[in-house]
Amino acid sequence: MPLLTDWVKKAIEPEPSSQQRNCRLPEAGERDEDELLAVRNLSVNVKSSSRPVIEGIDLTVGRGEIVGIVGESGCGKSVLSLSIMGLLPSALKLGGGELRLNGQSLHQASQRQIRSMRGKHMSMIFQDPMTSLNPTLTIGEQLTESLRLHLKLGGREARERAVLWLRRTGLPRPEAILSSYPHQLSGGMRQRVMIAIALCCEPELLIADEPTTALDVTIQAQILDVLFRIREEEQTSILFISHDLGVIAELCDRVAVMYAGQIVEQGTVEELFESPQHPYTIGLMKSIPKPEKKGMRLYAIPGTVPSLHDRGEGCRFQSRCAHAAAICLDAMPALEHRGGSHAVRCFLASGERREMDV
Amino acid sequence: MSKHHDEPLIELNGLFKTYDGAGFGAAKKKVHAVHDVSLTIMPGETLGLVGESGCGKSTTGRMAARLLQPSAGNITYRGRDLSLLRGRESKTMRKAIQYVFQDPYASLNPKFTIADLLEEPLRIHKLGDKAERRRQVDAMLETIGLNSSYARRYVHELSGGQRQRIGIARALMLKPEFLILDEPVSALDVSVQSQILNLLKDLQKQYGLTYLFISHDLNVVHYMSDRVAVMYMGKLVEIADVEGLYHAPFHPYTQALISAIPSEQRGKRSERRLLTGEIPDALSIPEGCSFHTRCPYVRDSCRRETPPIIGMGESRTVRCHLYPVDEGLDYGETKVALG
Amino acid sequence: MESKSTLTMRLGLAIIALLGTMAAVSLLYVPYDVNEMNIAGRLQSPGALHWFGTDNFGRDIFSRVMEASKTAFLVGAVAVTIGLVAGFIIGATAGYLGGWTDEVLMRMIDALLAFPGILLALILVTVFEPNLFQTMIAIGVLSVPNFARVIRSGFFQYKEAEFVVAARGLGASHATVILRHVMPHIVSPIIVAASLSFSTAILVEAALSYLGLGVQPPDPSWGRMLSESQSYIGKAPWFALAPGVFIALTVLGFNLLGDGLRDLRDKKT
């Protein structure tokens, strides 16, 4: 029931709460009202060799939207999320392109500015909550830390807000949890605590990097439910990274499929799952074992993902693609729109193949 | 399939595994990693073993592989108690039962070449001379879809999928009858996972292997298994044939598991029945039914008594107070009451 | 960063090689008879004839330093061998078996470690009559705990490694598990420990000889030479300088080697 009442309250309350207004960035000229995060032609390079780890990334996350990024290990999905947060490891650096949150460039921002935005405007949760929680501090200390820092709340206020957020993530007895240490909690509880820490300052953007991968299915279902509910209640935008197509399909509004450092297909969940067009996306979907495939041979994409050094001139997927032709070896297909918001990086889908190839 | 064979290949009878927990004296608690697990596996079938992490499914698998000593209970293989075998018989049995580890990177010695790794089982059992062993290594590499140039490489030079192929090949070198596969694909990417699952299916057909397939991925278990056993907090809560389990799960925990499988069908999320509460700590497993803290149908008796294993028709059992002990009961009716 | 530890290791190796060559050459040739006295030519300063000068009996210091380096390396090698063999037996048993065996053995090692090393060596050497052989055994005993601990922790770390479990599952014997699966992984920490023990052994030998409990006169030893030079430190500083520098160089060489090796190993893992 709190869900409904909150929603009603939001609907009849035209003014955002004072806290929310404090959180807003000073906008540099209003842009597209719905656009929260804009990634334009972004690349991230290895410092020593200037080789791009990810390149030509175009991605938009609207307000209150859940966008999924799906791909296999090494496709660059985590590098993308870390670059948005300004948390790239020291061996990598931002290359060309643009990164904007609320119209403000993250690309040009100083480390200091980005630091002040973390927690307050954007937050991140990781796969393993144990490594991102400090084992020597109580949950309460860790939760109220950012509240004091970003929202300048006093001790009692911060505590109340911490309890509120722990409750919203579905944790029972939040008061007791405040005084416990991370090791006293189960994996699912820790991930809820992480969500509470990430969201307690009401950031506009939450980046979730495989947040349920280390958890069991029944707990995963609960966590996904929490994220979905919070989006409904707070209009928080979520960038959800996962290797699990099922999870992505359930939670997200739009999806981007990444392969070897590029987005190869993008669209709404309906577009992508009902009519996938990139051979990689199609192969990925066909390889998942599902009840109706029992007794049949599973489809397997041959070969392996090319390493950073083996990425040639042409299409990245060309070496594993059943439909590869001469042009795929020589030229890199562009990410082209195919109606609606559906975009595909493939000559075959674009029709260019047929004209140039025959 | 199992129905054509009367003699089980392997039987786990009332296995327990307990560890000493932290603490001293009276405060010291026993951790029941595995509690009264009995399973029967028929020749040529695949039994899936599912459950959440830490539920004891790996411990059960390791006991079946004799990598761990059970605290109580016994294992019979072709009717013979494994713990009573000595000398030559014991070695023969070791060859017949092999174990494939979840993480091939950890279970393959990084200082060995692939050829050394595959040859080692033969050397340990003093099978063939050097040339014969090398010939078998090359043949096995081909069987698992790697060419013989891999023989000279090291584990760290291989991709995840190739490593797992080597892990499987190593288990097959001694021509076993029974393989325990402990999360063999959970460390792999989806596209590689399907290659390995296909390989496992092929090998089973080719060599007439029997599998105990341990996994937390319900889609994978459904694809691989003939029958499925579900574990929760060290206990078996349900055993059923695969279609029965996925279409009409009896135990409330199984129901929750099946309903929690992520699906590409839109709108499934909304009709999902979510459990409340968290998985209890292994050090303080709840009294009575271990699942009562999360069960939507909990009754008083669930908090007091551990439910018995109840037969629910041919080769189907459930451990839950909701189902009457009387046999031959119309459990269809009970399910309606549950729904 | 890799270059730094490689450099450290190379420098250490170069120093050891230099000193080792000198010790090896002294087996065949020294410029002067090390015990030939020449009262007329006492305490000569370094020059073309006597590179490091002469001592209070007119003996050639360079020849004596060379001869002493042989003793130093011998003591180091024997002591490290004793320490390694005994340490391996204790450490491997404790680490592989664990439980009570481990408790008892490691408490014994702790007791040995808690006792001041030089004092223990003094006791051992004075109980028996002081000579080179006793010194080597005493120093060897001192290095046992170091090896035992390194080897035990190696066994502890690897005996439950999954590839060891896998080998056991295949039916491998204890010997196979230890020799083929555990040992190759702990060779490099053992080499590091050996290198560091070597420098400690040489230092302890010098200390014992300085106190008159190690190498007996008239045989040369760096420690003895230091103690003999003491009364002439103002008049003939080179007398003290030569053995002092050699002790320092040897210890530095083995420590650099050990540290470099350890850094390289840590980086790999």
Tab-separated table of N, CA, C and O in Angstrom, chain B residues 6 8 22 32 108 125 158 194 255 271 275 286:
chain	number	residue	atom	x	y	z
B	6	ASP	N	16.741	-51.786	-13.754
B	6	ASP	CA	16.212	-51.982	-12.408
B	6	ASP	C	17.250	-51.652	-11.351
B	6	ASP	O	16.922	-51.181	-10.273
B	8	PRO	N	20.025	-49.605	-9.558
B	8	PRO	CA	20.596	-48.252	-9.544
B	8	PRO	C	22.108	-48.303	-9.701
B	8	PRO	O	22.757	-49.281	-9.289
B	22	ALA	N	32.040	-22.002	14.828
B	22	ALA	CA	32.857	-21.184	15.724
B	22	ALA	C	32.324	-21.309	17.141
B	22	ALA	O	31.251	-21.854	17.380
B	32	HIS	N	25.383	-27.988	9.923
B	32	HIS	CA	24.929	-29.125	9.114
B	32	HIS	C	24.951	-28.720	7.653
B	32	HIS	O	24.011	-28.136	7.151
B	108	LEU	N	42.940	-27.066	-12.231
B	108	LEU	CA	44.007	-27.564	-13.106
B	108	LEU	C	45.315	-26.900	-12.686
B	108	LEU	O	45.416	-25.673	-12.642
B	125	HIS	N	47.317	-44.158	-12.251
B	125	HIS	CA	46.803	-45.530	-12.232
B	125	HIS	C	47.686	-46.487	-13.019
B	125	HIS	O	47.277	-47.610	-13.303
B	158	LEU	N	44.573	-20.614	-22.253
B	158	LEU	CA	43.306	-21.059	-22.822
B	158	LEU	C	42.152	-20.141	-22.406
B	158	LEU	O	42.212	-19.493	-21.372
B	194	SER	N	26.622	-22.881	-24.137
B	194	SER	CA	25.869	-23.815	-24.967
B	194	SER	C	26.798	-24.814	-25.659
B	194	SER	O	26.435	-25.962	-25.866
B	255	GLN	N	8.342	-24.106	-5.789
B	255	GLN	CA	7.424	-23.202	-6.491
B	255	GLN	C	8.046	-21.815	-6.641
B	255	GLN	O	7.987	-21.203	-7.708
B	271	GLU	N	3.374	-11.207	-12.293
B	271	GLU	CA	2.586	-12.299	-11.735
B	271	GLU	C	3.429	-13.230	-10.871
B	271	GLU	O	2.985	-14.257	-10.426
B	275	LEU	N	9.073	-14.407	-2.572
B	275	LEU	CA	9.226	-14.831	-1.193
B	275	LEU	C	9.523	-13.606	-0.355
B	275	LEU	O	10.037	-12.610	-0.842
B	286	PRO	N	16.816	-22.780	10.890
B	286	PRO	CA	15.600	-22.737	11.706
B	286	PRO	C	15.179	-24.126	12.189
B	286	PRO	O	15.398	-25.119	11.500
